[in-house]
Amino acid sequence: MIFEFVAITSAGIFAGAALYINLVEHPAAMHMGTRYAGASFPDRYHRGAAMQAPLALAGLVSGVVAWVTGSGWAWLAGAILLGSVVPVTLLLIGPSTNRHLLDPSLDLDAPRTRALLSRWWWLHGVRTVLSLIAFALFAVALVK
């Protein structure tokens, strides 16, 4: 039961934070202008990563342990979905977008910067959807 609690709590906090970033925080930064959004991205990114990476890993591990100890398949599926945000970040978002947005020589006024920030928003949306589905799977499994 403790592993189910850790899994659903981790997924819920991750999904809530990810949804907030996509619907509120990043659009607000973009509203302030590309220069502001680009200049503040490294700090926002590092703070978010420090919070979300441990949540994704805790949800992955606890969901797998819950499944191994007799909880249903939804715990494994949710754990895999929540854990998948880590490779999505490292393999998909990192090389194509984060690397450029974190580069100190980034021209904050260039149209490319706005395009990178927009691309990041869409790619982060993938992480948001994965985490929301994981949370939903955990919630349904918990109710059953």
mmCIF file with all atom_site columns, C-alpha atoms in Angstrom:
data_model
loop_
_atom_site.group_PDB
_atom_site.id
_atom_site.type_symbol
_atom_site.label_atom_id
_atom_site.label_alt_id
_atom_site.label_comp_id
_atom_site.label_asym_id
_atom_site.label_entity_id
_atom_site.label_seq_id
_atom_site.pdbx_PDB_ins_code
_atom_site.Cartn_x
_atom_site.Cartn_y
_atom_site.Cartn_z
_atom_site.occupancy
_atom_site.B_iso_or_equiv
_atom_site.pdbx_formal_charge
_atom_site.auth_seq_id
_atom_site.auth_comp_id
_atom_site.auth_asym_id
_atom_site.auth_atom_id
_atom_site.pdbx_PDB_model_num
ATOM 1   C CA . MET A 1 1   ? 0.000   0.000  0.000   1.00 0.00 ? 1   MET A CA 1
ATOM 2   C CA . ILE A 1 2   ? 2.864   2.390  0.745   1.00 0.00 ? 2   ILE A CA 1
ATOM 3   C CA . PHE A 1 3   ? 4.247   1.917  -2.769  1.00 0.00 ? 3   PHE A CA 1
ATOM 4   C CA . GLU A 1 4   ? 0.871   2.735  -4.282  1.00 0.00 ? 4   GLU A CA 1
ATOM 5   C CA . PHE A 1 5   ? 0.703   5.871  -2.120  1.00 0.00 ? 5   PHE A CA 1
ATOM 6   C CA . VAL A 1 6   ? 4.189   6.996  -3.188  1.00 0.00 ? 6   VAL A CA 1
ATOM 7   C CA . ALA A 1 7   ? 3.443   6.255  -6.853  1.00 0.00 ? 7   ALA A CA 1
ATOM 8   C CA . ILE A 1 8   ? 0.142   8.140  -7.007  1.00 0.00 ? 8   ILE A CA 1
ATOM 9   C CA . THR A 1 9   ? 1.460   11.035 -4.916  1.00 0.00 ? 9   THR A CA 1
ATOM 10  C CA . SER A 1 10  ? 4.555   11.373 -7.105  1.00 0.00 ? 10  SER A CA 1
ATOM 11  C CA . ALA A 1 11  ? 2.478   11.186 -10.280 1.00 0.00 ? 11  ALA A CA 1
ATOM 12  C CA . GLY A 1 12  ? -0.066  13.685 -8.965  1.00 0.00 ? 12  GLY A CA 1
ATOM 13  C CA . ILE A 1 13  ? 2.515   16.252 -7.941  1.00 0.00 ? 13  ILE A CA 1
ATOM 14  C CA . PHE A 1 14  ? 4.468   15.767 -11.180 1.00 0.00 ? 14  PHE A CA 1
ATOM 15  C CA . ALA A 1 15  ? 1.357   16.011 -13.360 1.00 0.00 ? 15  ALA A CA 1
ATOM 16  C CA . GLY A 1 16  ? 0.060   19.053 -11.492 1.00 0.00 ? 16  GLY A CA 1
ATOM 17  C CA . ALA A 1 17  ? 3.380   20.859 -11.785 1.00 0.00 ? 17  ALA A CA 1
ATOM 18  C CA . ALA A 1 18  ? 3.760   19.909 -15.451 1.00 0.00 ? 18  ALA A CA 1
ATOM 19  C CA . LEU A 1 19  ? 0.240   21.091 -16.239 1.00 0.00 ? 19  LEU A CA 1
ATOM 20  C CA . TYR A 1 20  ? 0.881   24.358 -14.389 1.00 0.00 ? 20  TYR A CA 1
ATOM 21  C CA . ILE A 1 21  ? 4.056   24.901 -16.406 1.00 0.00 ? 21  ILE A CA 1
ATOM 22  C CA . ASN A 1 22  ? 2.246   24.297 -19.709 1.00 0.00 ? 22  ASN A CA 1
ATOM 23  C CA . LEU A 1 23  ? -0.901  26.283 -18.945 1.00 0.00 ? 23  LEU A CA 1
ATOM 24  C CA . VAL A 1 24  ? 0.390   29.091 -16.721 1.00 0.00 ? 24  VAL A CA 1
ATOM 25  C CA . GLU A 1 25  ? 4.105   29.519 -16.101 1.00 0.00 ? 25  GLU A CA 1
ATOM 26  C CA . HIS A 1 26  ? 5.570   29.194 -19.601 1.00 0.00 ? 26  HIS A CA 1
ATOM 27  C CA . PRO A 1 27  ? 2.788   31.167 -21.337 1.00 0.00 ? 27  PRO A CA 1
ATOM 28  C CA . ALA A 1 28  ? 3.200   33.933 -18.735 1.00 0.00 ? 28  ALA A CA 1
ATOM 29  C CA . ALA A 1 29  ? 6.947   34.030 -19.377 1.00 0.00 ? 29  ALA A CA 1
ATOM 30  C CA . MET A 1 30  ? 6.305   34.206 -23.127 1.00 0.00 ? 30  MET A CA 1
ATOM 31  C CA . HIS A 1 31  ? 3.787   37.005 -22.568 1.00 0.00 ? 31  HIS A CA 1
ATOM 32  C CA . MET A 1 32  ? 6.593   38.998 -20.956 1.00 0.00 ? 32  MET A CA 1
ATOM 33  C CA . GLY A 1 33  ? 8.512   38.662 -24.231 1.00 0.00 ? 33  GLY A CA 1
ATOM 34  C CA . THR A 1 34  ? 11.052  36.372 -25.802 1.00 0.00 ? 34  THR A CA 1
ATOM 35  C CA . ARG A 1 35  ? 13.970  38.138 -24.114 1.00 0.00 ? 35  ARG A CA 1
ATOM 36  C CA . TYR A 1 36  ? 12.485  37.586 -20.650 1.00 0.00 ? 36  TYR A CA 1
ATOM 37  C CA . ALA A 1 37  ? 11.385  33.998 -21.370 1.00 0.00 ? 37  ALA A CA 1
ATOM 38  C CA . GLY A 1 38  ? 14.775  33.100 -22.805 1.00 0.00 ? 38  GLY A CA 1
ATOM 39  C CA . ALA A 1 39  ? 16.750  34.808 -20.057 1.00 0.00 ? 39  ALA A CA 1
ATOM 40  C CA . SER A 1 40  ? 14.709  33.183 -17.292 1.00 0.00 ? 40  SER A CA 1
ATOM 41  C CA . PHE A 1 41  ? 14.568  29.741 -18.927 1.00 0.00 ? 41  PHE A CA 1
ATOM 42  C CA . PRO A 1 42  ? 17.769  28.321 -17.373 1.00 0.00 ? 42  PRO A CA 1
ATOM 43  C CA . ASP A 1 43  ? 16.680  29.133 -13.829 1.00 0.00 ? 43  ASP A CA 1
ATOM 44  C CA . ARG A 1 44  ? 13.111  27.936 -14.421 1.00 0.00 ? 44  ARG A CA 1
ATOM 45  C CA . TYR A 1 45  ? 14.384  24.772 -16.101 1.00 0.00 ? 45  TYR A CA 1
ATOM 46  C CA . HIS A 1 46  ? 16.906  23.843 -13.396 1.00 0.00 ? 46  HIS A CA 1
ATOM 47  C CA . ARG A 1 47  ? 14.413  24.448 -10.594 1.00 0.00 ? 47  ARG A CA 1
ATOM 48  C CA . GLY A 1 48  ? 11.758  22.389 -12.374 1.00 0.00 ? 48  GLY A CA 1
ATOM 49  C CA . ALA A 1 49  ? 14.163  19.558 -13.131 1.00 0.00 ? 49  ALA A CA 1
ATOM 50  C CA . ALA A 1 50  ? 15.303  19.417 -9.503  1.00 0.00 ? 50  ALA A CA 1
ATOM 51  C CA . MET A 1 51  ? 11.690  18.904 -8.480  1.00 0.00 ? 51  MET A CA 1
ATOM 52  C CA . GLN A 1 52  ? 10.343  16.768 -11.292 1.00 0.00 ? 52  GLN A CA 1
ATOM 53  C CA . ALA A 1 53  ? 13.157  14.281 -11.918 1.00 0.00 ? 53  ALA A CA 1
ATOM 54  C CA . PRO A 1 54  ? 12.977  12.783 -8.396  1.00 0.00 ? 54  PRO A CA 1
ATOM 55  C CA . LEU A 1 55  ? 9.180   12.638 -8.617  1.00 0.00 ? 55  LEU A CA 1
ATOM 56  C CA . ALA A 1 56  ? 9.318   10.757 -11.924 1.00 0.00 ? 56  ALA A CA 1
ATOM 57  C CA . LEU A 1 57  ? 11.879  8.295  -10.579 1.00 0.00 ? 57  LEU A CA 1
ATOM 58  C CA . ALA A 1 58  ? 10.024  7.787  -7.292  1.00 0.00 ? 58  ALA A CA 1
ATOM 59  C CA . GLY A 1 59  ? 6.787   7.151  -9.200  1.00 0.00 ? 59  GLY A CA 1
ATOM 60  C CA . LEU A 1 60  ? 8.522   4.741  -11.551 1.00 0.00 ? 60  LEU A CA 1
ATOM 61  C CA . VAL A 1 61  ? 10.179  2.699  -8.817  1.00 0.00 ? 61  VAL A CA 1
ATOM 62  C CA . SER A 1 62  ? 7.210   2.636  -6.448  1.00 0.00 ? 62  SER A CA 1
ATOM 63  C CA . GLY A 1 63  ? 4.766   1.809  -9.252  1.00 0.00 ? 63  GLY A CA 1
ATOM 64  C CA . VAL A 1 64  ? 6.920   -1.121 -10.381 1.00 0.00 ? 64  VAL A CA 1
ATOM 65  C CA . VAL A 1 65  ? 7.291   -2.357 -6.791  1.00 0.00 ? 65  VAL A CA 1
ATOM 66  C CA . ALA A 1 66  ? 3.524   -2.068 -6.294  1.00 0.00 ? 66  ALA A CA 1
ATOM 67  C CA . TRP A 1 67  ? 3.001   -4.192 -9.398  1.00 0.00 ? 67  TRP A CA 1
ATOM 68  C CA . VAL A 1 68  ? 5.632   -6.756 -8.380  1.00 0.00 ? 68  VAL A CA 1
ATOM 69  C CA . THR A 1 69  ? 4.040   -7.094 -4.937  1.00 0.00 ? 69  THR A CA 1
ATOM 70  C CA . GLY A 1 70  ? 0.635   -7.948 -6.357  1.00 0.00 ? 70  GLY A CA 1
ATOM 71  C CA . SER A 1 71  ? -1.058  -4.750 -7.391  1.00 0.00 ? 71  SER A CA 1
ATOM 72  C CA . GLY A 1 72  ? -2.589  -4.763 -10.858 1.00 0.00 ? 72  GLY A CA 1
ATOM 73  C CA . TRP A 1 73  ? -1.095  -4.080 -14.271 1.00 0.00 ? 73  TRP A CA 1
ATOM 74  C CA . ALA A 1 74  ? -2.159  -0.412 -14.128 1.00 0.00 ? 74  ALA A CA 1
ATOM 75  C CA . TRP A 1 75  ? 0.612   0.231  -11.588 1.00 0.00 ? 75  TRP A CA 1
ATOM 76  C CA . LEU A 1 76  ? 3.202   -1.085 -14.012 1.00 0.00 ? 76  LEU A CA 1
ATOM 77  C CA . ALA A 1 77  ? 1.712   0.818  -16.956 1.00 0.00 ? 77  ALA A CA 1
ATOM 78  C CA . GLY A 1 78  ? 1.503   4.052  -14.969 1.00 0.00 ? 78  GLY A CA 1
ATOM 79  C CA . ALA A 1 79  ? 5.037   3.587  -13.666 1.00 0.00 ? 79  ALA A CA 1
ATOM 80  C CA . ILE A 1 80  ? 6.388   3.118  -17.184 1.00 0.00 ? 80  ILE A CA 1
ATOM 81  C CA . LEU A 1 81  ? 4.519   6.177  -18.464 1.00 0.00 ? 81  LEU A CA 1
ATOM 82  C CA . LEU A 1 82  ? 5.666   8.367  -15.586 1.00 0.00 ? 82  LEU A CA 1
ATOM 83  C CA . GLY A 1 83  ? 9.223   7.064  -15.821 1.00 0.00 ? 83  GLY A CA 1
ATOM 84  C CA . SER A 1 84  ? 9.257   7.662  -19.580 1.00 0.00 ? 84  SER A CA 1
ATOM 85  C CA . VAL A 1 85  ? 9.371   11.414 -19.020 1.00 0.00 ? 85  VAL A CA 1
ATOM 86  C CA . VAL A 1 86  ? 13.038  11.035 -18.064 1.00 0.00 ? 86  VAL A CA 1
ATOM 87  C CA . PRO A 1 87  ? 14.197  9.585  -21.410 1.00 0.00 ? 87  PRO A CA 1
ATOM 88  C CA . VAL A 1 88  ? 11.822  11.933 -23.245 1.00 0.00 ? 88  VAL A CA 1
ATOM 89  C CA . THR A 1 89  ? 13.616  14.808 -21.529 1.00 0.00 ? 89  THR A CA 1
ATOM 90  C CA . LEU A 1 90  ? 17.130  13.460 -21.981 1.00 0.00 ? 90  LEU A CA 1
ATOM 91  C CA . LEU A 1 91  ? 16.803  12.065 -25.510 1.00 0.00 ? 91  LEU A CA 1
ATOM 92  C CA . LEU A 1 92  ? 14.108  14.154 -27.191 1.00 0.00 ? 92  LEU A CA 1
ATOM 93  C CA . ILE A 1 93  ? 13.913  17.543 -25.511 1.00 0.00 ? 93  ILE A CA 1
ATOM 94  C CA . GLY A 1 94  ? 17.498  17.848 -24.267 1.00 0.00 ? 94  GLY A CA 1
ATOM 95  C CA . PRO A 1 95  ? 19.495  17.620 -27.491 1.00 0.00 ? 95  PRO A CA 1
ATOM 96  C CA . SER A 1 96  ? 17.001  19.386 -29.743 1.00 0.00 ? 96  SER A CA 1
ATOM 97  C CA . THR A 1 97  ? 15.871  22.201 -27.488 1.00 0.00 ? 97  THR A CA 1
ATOM 98  C CA . ASN A 1 98  ? 17.193  22.424 -23.924 1.00 0.00 ? 98  ASN A CA 1
ATOM 99  C CA . ARG A 1 99  ? 20.821  22.406 -25.045 1.00 0.00 ? 99  ARG A CA 1
ATOM 100 C CA . HIS A 1 100 ? 20.193  25.519 -27.142 1.00 0.00 ? 100 HIS A CA 1
ATOM 101 C CA . LEU A 1 101 ? 18.017  27.315 -24.598 1.00 0.00 ? 101 LEU A CA 1
ATOM 102 C CA . LEU A 1 102 ? 20.601  26.712 -21.862 1.00 0.00 ? 102 LEU A CA 1
ATOM 103 C CA . ASP A 1 103 ? 23.480  27.980 -24.005 1.00 0.00 ? 103 ASP A CA 1
ATOM 104 C CA . PRO A 1 104 ? 24.778  31.229 -22.442 1.00 0.00 ? 104 PRO A CA 1
ATOM 105 C CA . SER A 1 105 ? 25.541  32.585 -25.926 1.00 0.00 ? 105 SER A CA 1
ATOM 106 C CA . LEU A 1 106 ? 21.870  32.299 -27.001 1.00 0.00 ? 106 LEU A CA 1
ATOM 107 C CA . ASP A 1 107 ? 20.729  35.480 -28.758 1.00 0.00 ? 107 ASP A CA 1
ATOM 108 C CA . LEU A 1 108 ? 17.660  36.354 -26.700 1.00 0.00 ? 108 LEU A CA 1
ATOM 109 C CA . ASP A 1 109 ? 16.289  38.634 -29.411 1.00 0.00 ? 109 ASP A CA 1
ATOM 110 C CA . ALA A 1 110 ? 16.588  36.179 -32.299 1.00 0.00 ? 110 ALA A CA 1
ATOM 111 C CA . PRO A 1 111 ? 13.483  34.635 -33.864 1.00 0.00 ? 111 PRO A CA 1
ATOM 112 C CA . ARG A 1 112 ? 15.193  31.269 -33.330 1.00 0.00 ? 112 ARG A CA 1
ATOM 113 C CA . THR A 1 113 ? 14.909  31.795 -29.561 1.00 0.00 ? 113 THR A CA 1
ATOM 114 C CA . ARG A 1 114 ? 11.136  32.252 -29.782 1.00 0.00 ? 114 ARG A CA 1
ATOM 115 C CA . ALA A 1 115 ? 10.922  29.139 -31.977 1.00 0.00 ? 115 ALA A CA 1
ATOM 116 C CA . LEU A 1 116 ? 12.968  27.137 -29.454 1.00 0.00 ? 116 LEU A CA 1
ATOM 117 C CA . LEU A 1 117 ? 10.775  28.310 -26.580 1.00 0.00 ? 117 LEU A CA 1
ATOM 118 C CA . SER A 1 118 ? 7.650   27.382 -28.520 1.00 0.00 ? 118 SER A CA 1
ATOM 119 C CA . ARG A 1 119 ? 9.116   23.965 -29.398 1.00 0.00 ? 119 ARG A CA 1
ATOM 120 C CA . TRP A 1 120 ? 10.015  23.434 -25.741 1.00 0.00 ? 120 TRP A CA 1
ATOM 121 C CA . TRP A 1 121 ? 6.403   24.178 -24.737 1.00 0.00 ? 121 TRP A CA 1
ATOM 122 C CA . TRP A 1 122 ? 5.060   21.543 -27.149 1.00 0.00 ? 122 TRP A CA 1
ATOM 123 C CA . LEU A 1 123 ? 7.631   18.949 -26.119 1.00 0.00 ? 123 LEU A CA 1
ATOM 124 C CA . HIS A 1 124 ? 6.980   19.620 -22.445 1.00 0.00 ? 124 HIS A CA 1
ATOM 125 C CA . GLY A 1 125 ? 3.325   19.048 -23.261 1.00 0.00 ? 125 GLY A CA 1
ATOM 126 C CA . VAL A 1 126 ? 4.235   15.462 -24.160 1.00 0.00 ? 126 VAL A CA 1
ATOM 127 C CA . ARG A 1 127 ? 5.655   15.049 -20.654 1.00 0.00 ? 127 ARG A CA 1
ATOM 128 C CA . THR A 1 128 ? 2.502   16.588 -19.216 1.00 0.00 ? 128 THR A CA 1
ATOM 129 C CA . VAL A 1 129 ? 0.218   14.182 -21.080 1.00 0.00 ? 129 VAL A CA 1
ATOM 130 C CA . LEU A 1 130 ? 2.331   11.155 -20.107 1.00 0.00 ? 130 LEU A CA 1
ATOM 131 C CA . SER A 1 131 ? 2.213   12.151 -16.445 1.00 0.00 ? 131 SER A CA 1
ATOM 132 C CA . LEU A 1 132 ? -1.537  12.857 -16.510 1.00 0.00 ? 132 LEU A CA 1
ATOM 133 C CA . ILE A 1 133 ? -2.231  9.428  -18.015 1.00 0.00 ? 133 ILE A CA 1
ATOM 134 C CA . ALA A 1 134 ? 0.025   7.810  -15.405 1.00 0.00 ? 134 ALA A CA 1
ATOM 135 C CA . PHE A 1 135 ? -1.817  9.618  -12.620 1.00 0.00 ? 135 PHE A CA 1
ATOM 136 C CA . ALA A 1 136 ? -5.188  8.569  -14.072 1.00 0.00 ? 136 ALA A CA 1
ATOM 137 C CA . LEU A 1 137 ? -4.080  4.937  -14.279 1.00 0.00 ? 137 LEU A CA 1
ATOM 138 C CA . PHE A 1 138 ? -2.911  5.018  -10.672 1.00 0.00 ? 138 PHE A CA 1
ATOM 139 C CA . ALA A 1 139 ? -6.160  6.662  -9.539  1.00 0.00 ? 139 ALA A CA 1
ATOM 140 C CA . VAL A 1 140 ? -8.339  4.121  -11.320 1.00 0.00 ? 140 VAL A CA 1
ATOM 141 C CA . ALA A 1 141 ? -6.223  1.263  -9.960  1.00 0.00 ? 141 ALA A CA 1
ATOM 142 C CA . LEU A 1 142 ? -6.464  2.677  -6.445  1.00 0.00 ? 142 LEU A CA 1
ATOM 143 C CA . VAL A 1 143 ? -10.251 2.901  -6.613  1.00 0.00 ? 143 VAL A CA 1
ATOM 144 C CA . LYS A 1 144 ? -10.633 -0.702 -7.797  1.00 0.00 ? 144 LYS A CA 1
#
